Amino acid sequence: MKTEKVSELTTNRLSIYLRCLNELAASGAETVSSQAMADQFNLNSAQIRKDLAYFGEFGVRGVGYYVEDLSRHLRKILGLTERRRVAIVGLGNLGTALANYQGFDYDSFEIVALFDDDPAKIGRKTRSGLEIQSDQNIGEVIRSECIEIVIIAVPATAAERVLEEVTEAGVRAVLNFAPIHLNPRPGVKVNNVDLTILLESLSYFLANPSDEAVNVHHREFLRHDASANGAGG
Amino acid sequence: MKTEKVSELTTNRLSIYLRCLNELAASGAETVSSQAMADQFNLNSAQIRKDLAYFGEFGVRGVGYYVEDLSRHLRKILGLTERRRVAIVGLGNLGTALANYQGFDYDSFEIVALFDDDPAKIGRKTRSGLEIQSDQNIGEVIRSECIEIVIIAVPATAAERVLEEVTEAGVRAVLNFAPIHLNPRPGVKVNNVDLTILLESLSYFLANPSDEAVNVHHREFLRHDASANGAGG
């Protein structure tokens, strides 16, 4: 359990390092030290060294990292050497925004199918030229198009059913934007983008600007004395 | 650094507990044990007890937690007792989707202003009846409307400038959807919703379905022998 969480945070940092390396490569840099990378991108140099060491010792003493080399390794680690085929289910505003999103790495992710259940939308094309299909054919299309990742952008009430259908068709990776926590079957990973949690963490920050203030503040809510320790179960 | 991250994960879990408690309250439950809550919502009971103990001992031996009571406490901890005023900058598909998003807790967050720089959009109303304003007045409106949270949904090239403007006007909490990592000034919190990172973590999962497989797999990339340990910086 714990290992998995560490690993998720670590791979998220690898994603960030990869983006930094891409910028460095674009600016013509051939090598970079963890310190220079930390300074330029506001990261932690010790953390960079630790993360990269975990996946093998890529650094060279006195040189640092070879930018292209390390970038290629990170892409391998993150599974970005094969292009992943992606479908979006639900072409409301959010799904449409995602279908037209400019921030994806299109070498690694290719949006190949769009599904909706609204007859008025089926057959329409998005800005990218892709046609919206009826969600009645989801399973079939997922199989024939070898889709590996599904982005769920349907209302909360429909999300569970969509997850069911796409995992039934063999999808093992899902990005869920519906405001509902989905519990996938074993072997399937769902990344939930939960806007409520993100907003509540901002609200928490506004209520408790510093960690110290947090602790002081929260102790005010203590209602039970020490004898209650260990209760609450 | 570490403390802050733990605290972020913890507050995210508090958000989840709060949602579970709301469901329990809606179904008429008056008390719940950490075990029952864990079972019903697929959580970890020891983690629940630990998280809640950190913020004070809310549990009562032999009873568990009082649902309404704990819910009220969590809302206090998360700063949800005051309604936060929110603005969205950038009314493209994504911004429009967010403006019409049904998943927000409208008791805690109120979207009170929408900004765009496109003359064709200014003056238009969203489904919620709110009018899109020119982003030239951002600072002024933020001050007069007492806006505390800003959601940035502009293209990457404009995001830094928007962050600058809204923090200049006193905003300390930002949810950033632009595909660029923003570095806020001290005292300002930016939650980045980075779709690339979320997709890359799915890609990593597809390439490395289990943690054990991960470790084996990654060791294949080892290129340096043990003498390289500690280099790379």
Short mmCIF file of C-alpha atoms in Angstrom, two decimals:
data_model
loop_
_atom_site.label_atom_id
_atom_site.label_comp_id
_atom_site.label_asym_id
_atom_site.label_seq_id
_atom_site.Cartn_x
_atom_site.Cartn_y
_atom_site.Cartn_z
CA MET A 1 0.00 0.00 0.00
CA LYS A 2 2.65 2.45 1.14
CA THR A 3 5.06 1.35 -1.58
CA GLU A 4 2.47 2.01 -4.20
CA LYS A 5 1.89 5.55 -3.02
CA VAL A 6 5.59 6.36 -2.92
CA SER A 7 5.90 4.96 -6.38
CA GLU A 8 3.01 7.09 -7.65
CA LEU A 9 4.61 10.25 -6.25
CA THR A 10 7.93 9.20 -7.70
CA THR A 11 6.58 8.58 -11.18
CA ASN A 12 4.83 11.95 -11.00
CA ARG A 13 8.19 13.53 -10.28
CA LEU A 14 9.75 11.58 -13.16
CA SER A 15 7.10 13.17 -15.40
CA ILE A 16 8.19 16.59 -14.20
CA TYR A 17 11.90 15.80 -14.70
CA LEU A 18 11.12 14.61 -18.21
CA ARG A 19 9.41 17.89 -19.03
CA CYS A 20 12.39 19.83 -17.65
CA LEU A 21 14.79 17.71 -19.72
CA ASN A 22 12.72 18.37 -22.83
CA GLU A 23 13.04 22.10 -22.20
CA LEU A 24 16.78 21.74 -21.59
CA ALA A 25 17.21 19.75 -24.80
CA ALA A 26 15.21 22.34 -26.73
CA SER A 27 17.53 25.05 -25.42
CA GLY A 28 20.55 23.07 -26.61
CA ALA A 29 21.88 21.82 -23.25
CA GLU A 30 23.75 18.51 -23.48
CA THR A 31 24.40 17.88 -19.79
CA VAL A 32 22.87 19.13 -16.57
CA SER A 33 23.67 18.63 -12.89
CA SER A 34 20.91 17.84 -10.42
CA GLN A 35 21.70 21.18 -8.74
CA ALA A 36 21.37 23.18 -11.96
CA MET A 37 18.14 21.37 -12.79
CA ALA A 38 16.81 22.02 -9.28
CA ASP A 39 17.72 25.71 -9.51
CA GLN A 40 16.25 26.24 -12.95
CA PHE A 41 12.97 24.42 -12.35
CA ASN A 42 12.48 25.06 -8.65
CA LEU A 43 12.99 21.42 -7.64
CA ASN A 44 14.93 19.65 -4.88
CA SER A 45 18.36 18.41 -6.02
CA ALA A 46 18.67 15.70 -3.36
CA GLN A 47 15.24 14.42 -4.35
CA ILE A 48 16.24 14.35 -8.02
CA ARG A 49 19.36 12.28 -7.24
CA LYS A 50 17.40 9.93 -4.99
CA ASP A 51 14.59 9.40 -7.50
CA LEU A 52 16.94 8.74 -10.38
CA ALA A 53 19.19 6.50 -8.31
CA TYR A 54 16.14 4.36 -7.53
CA PHE A 55 15.78 3.60 -11.22
CA GLY A 56 19.49 3.03 -11.78
CA GLU A 57 22.53 5.31 -11.52
CA PHE A 58 22.26 7.55 -14.50
CA GLY A 59 24.56 10.31 -13.29
CA VAL A 60 28.22 10.58 -14.29
CA ARG A 61 30.64 11.97 -11.72
CA GLY A 62 31.79 15.50 -12.59
CA VAL A 63 29.37 15.74 -15.51
CA GLY A 64 25.89 15.24 -14.08
CA TYR A 65 23.31 13.80 -16.42
CA TYR A 66 23.38 13.57 -20.18
CA VAL A 67 20.15 15.32 -21.11
CA GLU A 68 19.12 13.24 -24.16
CA ASP A 69 20.24 10.04 -22.51
CA LEU A 70 18.33 10.62 -19.29
CA SER A 71 15.28 11.79 -21.19
CA ARG A 72 15.27 8.56 -23.21
CA HIS A 73 15.59 6.52 -20.01
CA LEU A 74 12.76 8.34 -18.31
CA ARG A 75 10.55 7.82 -21.34
CA LYS A 76 11.33 4.11 -21.14
CA ILE A 77 10.59 3.95 -17.42
CA LEU A 78 7.30 5.81 -17.88
CA GLY A 79 6.29 3.48 -20.69
CA LEU A 80 6.28 6.32 -23.20
CA THR A 81 8.22 4.54 -25.92
CA GLU A 82 5.04 3.05 -27.33
CA ARG A 83 2.27 5.39 -28.31
CA ARG A 84 -0.82 4.80 -26.16
CA ARG A 85 -4.21 4.87 -27.85
CA VAL A 86 -6.78 6.88 -25.92
CA ALA A 87 -10.58 7.23 -26.07
CA ILE A 88 -12.75 9.91 -24.49
CA VAL A 89 -16.24 9.01 -23.30
CA GLY A 90 -18.61 11.94 -22.86
CA LEU A 91 -18.31 14.92 -25.20
CA GLY A 92 -19.82 17.65 -23.08
CA ASN A 93 -17.81 20.80 -22.49
CA LEU A 94 -15.21 18.96 -20.48
CA GLY A 95 -14.82 16.06 -22.91
CA THR A 96 -14.64 18.50 -25.80
CA ALA A 97 -12.02 20.54 -23.95
CA LEU A 98 -10.01 17.37 -23.44
CA ALA A 99 -10.41 16.32 -27.08
CA ASN A 100 -8.97 19.68 -28.14
CA TYR A 101 -6.44 19.98 -25.30
CA GLN A 102 -3.08 21.25 -26.53
CA GLY A 103 -1.00 20.13 -23.57
CA PHE A 104 -0.81 16.40 -24.30
CA ASP A 105 2.36 14.79 -25.50
CA TYR A 106 1.08 13.57 -28.86
CA ASP A 107 4.13 11.39 -29.43
CA SER A 108 3.01 9.30 -26.48
CA PHE A 109 -0.76 9.61 -26.44
CA GLU A 110 -3.08 9.54 -29.39
CA ILE A 111 -6.77 10.24 -29.04
CA VAL A 112 -8.34 7.83 -31.50
CA ALA A 113 -12.00 7.61 -30.49
CA LEU A 114 -14.74 9.77 -28.98
CA PHE A 115 -18.02 8.44 -27.60
CA ASP A 116 -21.27 10.04 -26.51
CA ASP A 117 -24.83 8.83 -25.96
CA ASP A 118 -26.49 11.99 -27.31
CA PRO A 119 -27.85 11.38 -30.86
CA ALA A 120 -27.43 15.11 -31.56
CA LYS A 121 -23.67 14.79 -31.00
CA ILE A 122 -23.03 11.47 -32.74
CA GLY A 123 -21.49 12.03 -36.16
CA ARG A 124 -20.22 15.52 -35.31
CA LYS A 125 -16.52 16.19 -35.67
CA THR A 126 -14.31 17.94 -33.14
CA ARG A 127 -11.75 20.59 -34.09
CA SER A 128 -9.18 17.81 -34.39
CA GLY A 129 -11.29 16.17 -37.10
CA LEU A 130 -12.28 13.12 -35.07
CA GLU A 131 -15.91 11.99 -35.33
CA ILE A 132 -18.03 11.37 -32.24
CA GLN A 133 -19.38 7.81 -32.17
CA SER A 134 -22.33 6.24 -30.41
CA ASP A 135 -21.38 4.81 -27.03
CA GLN A 136 -23.35 1.70 -27.90
CA ASN A 137 -20.28 0.45 -29.77
CA ILE A 138 -17.72 1.23 -27.06
CA GLY A 139 -16.59 -2.33 -26.40
CA GLU A 140 -16.30 -3.21 -30.05
CA VAL A 141 -14.34 -0.08 -30.98
CA ILE A 142 -12.03 -0.39 -27.97
CA ARG A 143 -11.08 -3.86 -29.11
CA SER A 144 -10.74 -3.08 -32.82
CA GLU A 145 -8.84 0.16 -32.21
CA CYS A 146 -6.57 -1.36 -29.51
CA ILE A 147 -7.47 1.42 -27.05
CA GLU A 148 -5.48 1.22 -23.82
CA ILE A 149 -6.55 4.34 -21.92
CA VAL A 150 -10.08 5.71 -21.49
CA ILE A 151 -10.89 9.20 -20.25
CA ILE A 152 -14.30 9.29 -18.56
CA ALA A 153 -15.99 12.69 -18.84
CA VAL A 154 -19.63 11.67 -18.38
CA PRO A 155 -21.96 12.73 -15.53
CA ALA A 156 -21.47 10.98 -12.18
CA THR A 157 -24.55 8.81 -12.67
CA ALA A 158 -23.14 7.23 -15.84
CA ALA A 159 -19.50 6.84 -14.79
CA GLU A 160 -19.75 3.44 -13.09
CA ARG A 161 -21.45 1.90 -16.13
CA VAL A 162 -18.83 3.31 -18.50
CA LEU A 163 -16.01 1.97 -16.31
CA GLU A 164 -17.71 -1.42 -16.33
CA GLU A 165 -18.04 -1.46 -20.12
CA VAL A 166 -14.51 -0.34 -20.93
CA THR A 167 -12.82 -2.66 -18.45
CA GLU A 168 -14.99 -5.47 -19.79
CA ALA A 169 -13.48 -4.65 -23.20
CA GLY A 170 -9.98 -4.96 -21.78
CA VAL A 171 -9.04 -1.39 -20.80
CA ARG A 172 -6.78 -1.29 -17.73
CA ALA A 173 -6.08 2.44 -17.36
CA VAL A 174 -8.73 5.10 -16.80
CA LEU A 175 -8.64 8.82 -16.14
CA ASN A 176 -11.91 9.73 -14.43
CA PHE A 177 -13.27 13.27 -14.39
CA ALA A 178 -16.77 12.35 -13.20
CA PRO A 179 -17.36 13.68 -9.68
CA ILE A 180 -17.62 10.20 -8.18
CA HIS A 181 -15.03 7.88 -6.71
CA LEU A 182 -14.80 4.77 -8.89
CA ASN A 183 -13.62 1.44 -7.53
CA PRO A 184 -12.11 -0.52 -10.38
CA ARG A 185 -11.69 -4.28 -10.46
CA PRO A 186 -8.21 -5.63 -9.60
CA GLY A 187 -5.58 -4.98 -12.25
CA VAL A 188 -7.27 -1.80 -13.43
CA LYS A 189 -5.93 1.63 -12.48
CA VAL A 190 -8.22 4.64 -12.22
CA ASN A 191 -6.75 8.13 -11.74
CA ASN A 192 -9.52 10.27 -10.36
CA VAL A 193 -9.38 13.98 -11.10
CA ASP A 194 -11.49 15.16 -8.24
CA LEU A 195 -12.09 18.88 -8.45
CA THR A 196 -13.78 18.93 -5.04
CA ILE A 197 -10.68 17.55 -3.34
CA LEU A 198 -8.48 20.04 -5.16
CA LEU A 199 -10.70 22.94 -4.12
CA GLU A 200 -10.98 21.69 -0.54
CA SER A 201 -7.22 21.50 -0.26
CA LEU A 202 -7.10 25.16 -1.32
CA SER A 203 -9.79 25.98 1.21
CA TYR A 204 -7.74 24.20 3.88
CA PHE A 205 -4.73 26.27 2.91
CA LEU A 206 -6.72 29.50 3.14
CA ALA A 207 -7.97 28.51 6.58
CA ASN A 208 -4.51 27.36 7.69
CA PRO A 209 -1.80 29.26 5.81
CA SER A 210 1.12 27.53 7.59
CA ASP A 211 1.58 24.07 8.97
CA GLU A 212 2.30 25.43 12.42
CA ALA A 213 -0.87 27.45 12.38
CA VAL A 214 -2.63 24.27 11.31
CA ASN A 215 -1.56 22.34 14.33
CA VAL A 216 -2.42 25.08 16.79
CA HIS A 217 -5.72 25.65 15.09
CA HIS A 218 -6.73 22.02 15.04
CA ARG A 219 -5.97 21.42 18.64
CA GLU A 220 -8.86 23.74 19.41
CA PHE A 221 -11.15 21.01 18.18
CA LEU A 222 -9.90 18.52 20.76
CA ARG A 223 -12.98 17.48 22.64
CA HIS A 224 -11.88 14.29 24.31
CA ASP A 225 -9.21 13.97 26.96
CA ALA A 226 -6.26 11.62 26.79
CA SER A 227 -8.32 8.69 28.08
CA ALA A 228 -10.12 8.65 24.73
CA ASN A 229 -6.88 7.75 22.97
CA GLY A 230 -7.29 4.69 20.88
CA ALA A 231 -11.04 4.96 20.79
CA GLY A 232 -12.93 6.02 17.72
CA GLY A 233 -12.98 2.69 16.10
CA MET B 1 8.79 20.03 2.77
CA LYS B 2 7.93 16.50 3.80
CA THR B 3 5.48 17.67 6.45
CA GLU B 4 3.65 19.74 3.89
CA LYS B 5 3.25 16.79 1.55
CA VAL B 6 1.96 14.51 4.27
CA SER B 7 -0.47 17.18 5.27
CA GLU B 8 -1.68 17.55 1.66
CA LEU B 9 -2.32 13.80 1.41
CA THR B 10 -4.03 13.87 4.78
CA THR B 11 -6.33 16.75 3.89
CA ASN B 12 -7.17 14.98 0.65
CA ARG B 13 -8.24 11.98 2.71
CA LEU B 14 -10.26 14.24 5.02
CA SER B 15 -12.10 15.43 1.89
CA ILE B 16 -12.91 11.83 1.06
CA TYR B 17 -14.04 11.06 4.62
CA LEU B 18 -16.26 14.13 4.53
CA ARG B 19 -17.93 12.91 1.37
CA CYS B 20 -18.49 9.46 2.93
CA LEU B 21 -19.98 11.05 6.06
CA ASN B 22 -22.33 13.12 3.90
CA GLU B 23 -23.54 9.93 2.26
CA LEU B 24 -23.93 8.25 5.64
CA ALA B 25 -25.89 11.21 7.00
CA ALA B 26 -28.12 11.21 3.92
CA SER B 27 -28.87 7.53 4.51
CA GLY B 28 -29.85 8.28 8.10
CA ALA B 29 -26.83 6.84 9.93
CA GLU B 30 -26.08 8.55 13.25
CA THR B 31 -22.87 6.79 14.18
CA VAL B 32 -20.24 4.86 12.28
CA SER B 33 -17.13 2.92 13.25
CA SER B 34 -13.89 3.37 11.34
CA GLN B 35 -14.20 -0.28 10.31
CA ALA B 36 -17.74 0.12 8.92
CA MET B 37 -16.70 3.27 7.10
CA ALA B 38 -13.65 1.52 5.67
CA ASP B 39 -15.74 -1.43 4.53
CA GLN B 40 -18.49 0.63 2.95
CA PHE B 41 -16.23 3.06 1.09
CA ASN B 42 -13.24 0.85 0.40
CA LEU B 43 -10.90 2.73 2.75
CA ASN B 44 -8.32 1.73 5.35
CA SER B 45 -9.71 1.74 8.91
CA ALA B 46 -6.34 2.19 10.63
CA GLN B 47 -5.61 5.13 8.34
CA ILE B 48 -8.98 6.69 9.20
CA ARG B 49 -8.27 6.41 12.93
CA LYS B 50 -4.76 7.80 12.51
CA ASP B 51 -5.85 10.73 10.35
CA LEU B 52 -8.67 11.71 12.67
CA ALA B 53 -6.55 11.27 15.79
CA TYR B 54 -4.06 13.73 14.31
CA PHE B 55 -6.75 16.40 14.34
CA GLY B 56 -8.04 15.50 17.79
CA GLU B 57 -9.70 12.38 19.19
CA PHE B 58 -13.17 12.45 17.79
CA GLY B 59 -14.03 8.83 18.35
CA VAL B 60 -16.02 7.56 21.30
CA ARG B 61 -15.14 4.13 22.67
CA GLY B 62 -17.78 1.52 21.83
CA VAL B 63 -19.67 3.93 19.59
CA GLY B 64 -17.27 5.07 16.92
CA TYR B 65 -17.85 8.47 15.41
CA TYR B 66 -20.97 10.59 15.55
CA VAL B 67 -21.62 11.20 11.86
CA GLU B 68 -22.97 14.77 12.02
CA ASP B 69 -20.47 15.75 14.66
CA LEU B 70 -17.45 14.47 12.77
CA SER B 71 -18.72 15.92 9.52
CA ARG B 72 -18.99 19.36 11.17
CA HIS B 73 -15.46 19.03 12.53
CA LEU B 74 -14.03 18.03 9.18
CA ARG B 75 -15.75 20.98 7.53
CA LYS B 76 -14.13 23.24 10.12
CA ILE B 77 -10.69 21.70 9.63
CA LEU B 78 -10.98 22.03 5.86
CA GLY B 79 -12.03 25.65 6.18
CA LEU B 80 -15.43 24.91 4.65
CA THR B 81 -17.50 26.80 7.20
CA GLU B 82 -17.12 30.02 5.22
CA ARG B 83 -18.19 30.05 1.61
CA ARG B 84 -15.20 30.70 -0.66
CA ARG B 85 -15.70 33.03 -3.60
CA VAL B 86 -14.20 31.66 -6.81
CA ALA B 87 -13.37 33.16 -10.22
CA ILE B 88 -12.58 31.33 -13.45
CA VAL B 89 -10.16 32.90 -15.93
CA GLY B 90 -10.39 31.57 -19.48
CA LEU B 91 -13.78 30.53 -20.83
CA GLY B 92 -12.75 28.10 -23.53
CA ASN B 93 -14.22 24.61 -23.48
CA LEU B 94 -12.45 23.73 -20.25
CA GLY B 95 -13.35 26.95 -18.44
CA THR B 96 -16.95 26.63 -19.62
CA ALA B 97 -17.04 23.03 -18.43
CA LEU B 98 -15.78 24.15 -15.03
CA ALA B 99 -18.30 27.02 -14.89
CA ASN B 100 -21.10 24.51 -15.45
CA TYR B 101 -19.55 21.68 -13.41
CA GLN B 102 -22.14 19.92 -11.27
CA GLY B 103 -19.73 18.27 -8.84
CA PHE B 104 -18.76 21.28 -6.72
CA ASP B 105 -20.01 21.70 -3.19
CA TYR B 106 -21.93 24.92 -3.70
CA ASP B 107 -22.34 25.46 0.03
CA SER B 108 -18.59 25.91 0.23
CA PHE B 109 -17.60 27.33 -3.14
CA GLU B 110 -19.42 29.96 -5.12
CA ILE B 111 -18.34 30.89 -8.62
CA VAL B 112 -18.90 34.63 -8.74
CA ALA B 113 -16.87 35.86 -11.72
CA LEU B 114 -15.74 34.67 -15.16
CA PHE B 115 -13.02 36.36 -17.22
CA ASP B 116 -11.85 36.06 -20.81
CA ASP B 117 -9.81 38.22 -23.17
CA ASP B 118 -11.86 37.36 -26.27
CA PRO B 119 -14.20 40.27 -27.18
CA ALA B 120 -16.57 37.75 -28.80
CA LYS B 121 -17.05 36.04 -25.42
CA ILE B 122 -17.25 39.08 -23.15
CA GLY B 123 -20.85 39.83 -22.21
CA ARG B 124 -22.04 36.31 -22.96
CA LYS B 125 -23.73 34.37 -20.18
CA THR B 126 -23.00 30.78 -19.17
CA ARG B 127 -25.72 28.25 -18.42
CA SER B 128 -25.50 29.29 -14.76
CA GLY B 129 -26.47 32.85 -15.74
CA LEU B 130 -23.09 34.43 -14.94
CA GLU B 131 -21.76 36.96 -17.44
CA ILE B 132 -18.24 36.71 -18.86
CA GLN B 133 -16.21 39.84 -18.11
CA SER B 134 -13.16 41.33 -19.77
CA ASP B 135 -9.93 40.16 -18.14
CA GLN B 136 -8.73 43.75 -18.19
CA ASN B 137 -10.67 44.31 -14.97
CA ILE B 138 -9.46 41.19 -13.16
CA GLY B 139 -7.65 42.91 -10.31
CA GLU B 140 -10.44 45.35 -9.65
CA VAL B 141 -13.18 42.71 -9.66
CA ILE B 142 -11.18 40.34 -7.48
CA ARG B 143 -10.88 43.05 -4.86
CA SER B 144 -14.46 44.30 -5.05
CA GLU B 145 -15.94 40.77 -5.13
CA CYS B 146 -13.63 39.46 -2.36
CA ILE B 147 -12.54 36.54 -4.53
CA GLU B 148 -10.29 34.08 -2.69
CA ILE B 149 -9.75 31.28 -5.21
CA VAL B 150 -8.97 31.61 -8.92
CA ILE B 151 -9.22 28.79 -11.43
CA ILE B 152 -6.82 29.32 -14.34
CA ALA B 153 -8.07 27.75 -17.58
CA VAL B 154 -6.17 29.84 -20.12
CA PRO B 155 -3.55 28.58 -22.60
CA ALA B 156 -0.06 27.85 -21.22
CA THR B 157 1.38 31.05 -22.69
CA ALA B 158 -1.02 33.26 -20.72
CA ALA B 159 -1.03 31.38 -17.41
CA GLU B 160 2.00 33.03 -15.80
CA ARG B 161 0.61 36.52 -16.48
CA VAL B 162 -2.79 35.59 -15.03
CA LEU B 163 -1.17 34.17 -11.89
CA GLU B 164 0.82 37.39 -11.55
CA GLU B 165 -2.29 39.57 -11.89
CA VAL B 166 -4.49 37.65 -9.50
CA THR B 167 -1.86 37.27 -6.79
CA GLU B 168 -1.11 40.99 -7.18
CA ALA B 169 -4.81 41.53 -6.40
CA GLY B 170 -4.49 39.46 -3.23
CA VAL B 171 -5.53 35.94 -4.30
CA ARG B 172 -3.64 33.25 -2.37
CA ALA B 173 -5.18 30.05 -3.73
CA VAL B 174 -5.12 28.98 -7.38
CA LEU B 175 -6.24 25.89 -9.25
CA ASN B 176 -4.22 25.76 -12.46
CA PHE B 177 -5.37 23.77 -15.51
CA ALA B 178 -2.93 25.34 -17.97
CA PRO B 179 -0.35 22.77 -19.12
CA ILE B 180 2.55 24.61 -17.49
CA HIS B 181 4.07 24.37 -14.03
CA LEU B 182 3.51 27.67 -12.22
CA ASN B 183 5.80 28.85 -9.46
CA PRO B 184 3.80 31.12 -7.18
CA ARG B 185 5.29 33.71 -4.84
CA PRO B 186 5.60 32.70 -1.16
CA GLY B 187 2.31 32.49 0.69
CA VAL B 188 0.38 31.55 -2.43
CA LYS B 189 -0.74 27.97 -3.11
CA VAL B 190 -1.17 26.65 -6.63
CA ASN B 191 -2.74 23.23 -7.20
CA ASN B 192 -1.72 22.16 -10.68
CA VAL B 193 -4.05 19.81 -12.51
CA ASP B 194 -1.52 18.39 -14.89
CA LEU B 195 -3.18 16.07 -17.38
CA THR B 196 0.18 14.98 -18.79
CA ILE B 197 1.34 13.73 -15.40
CA LEU B 198 -1.95 11.91 -14.88
CA LEU B 199 -1.68 10.24 -18.29
CA GLU B 200 1.99 9.40 -17.81
CA SER B 201 1.22 7.71 -14.51
CA LEU B 202 -1.33 5.56 -16.37
CA SER B 203 1.26 4.83 -19.03
CA TYR B 204 3.73 3.82 -16.31
CA PHE B 205 1.11 1.49 -14.88
CA LEU B 206 0.46 -0.09 -18.27
CA ALA B 207 4.19 -0.63 -18.75
CA ASN B 208 4.65 -1.91 -15.17
CA PRO B 209 1.43 -3.50 -13.91
CA SER B 210 2.82 -4.48 -10.50
CA ASP B 211 5.39 -2.94 -8.20
CA GLU B 212 7.50 -6.05 -8.25
CA ALA B 213 7.52 -6.08 -12.01
CA VAL B 214 8.51 -2.43 -11.83
CA ASN B 215 11.61 -3.08 -9.84
CA VAL B 216 12.77 -5.94 -12.01
CA HIS B 217 12.01 -4.01 -15.14
CA HIS B 218 13.86 -0.88 -14.08
CA ARG B 219 17.00 -2.63 -13.10
CA GLU B 220 17.41 -3.48 -16.76
CA PHE B 221 18.19 0.17 -17.34
CA LEU B 222 21.14 0.12 -14.97
CA ARG B 223 24.05 1.28 -17.04
CA HIS B 224 26.61 2.25 -14.44
CA ASP B 225 28.29 -0.08 -12.01
CA ALA B 226 28.35 0.40 -8.30
CA SER B 227 31.28 2.82 -8.51
CA ALA B 228 28.95 5.38 -10.02
CA ASN B 229 26.95 5.47 -6.78
CA GLY B 230 26.57 8.99 -5.50
CA ALA B 231 27.46 10.59 -8.83
CA GLY B 232 24.91 12.33 -10.95
CA GLY B 233 24.87 15.59 -9.19
#
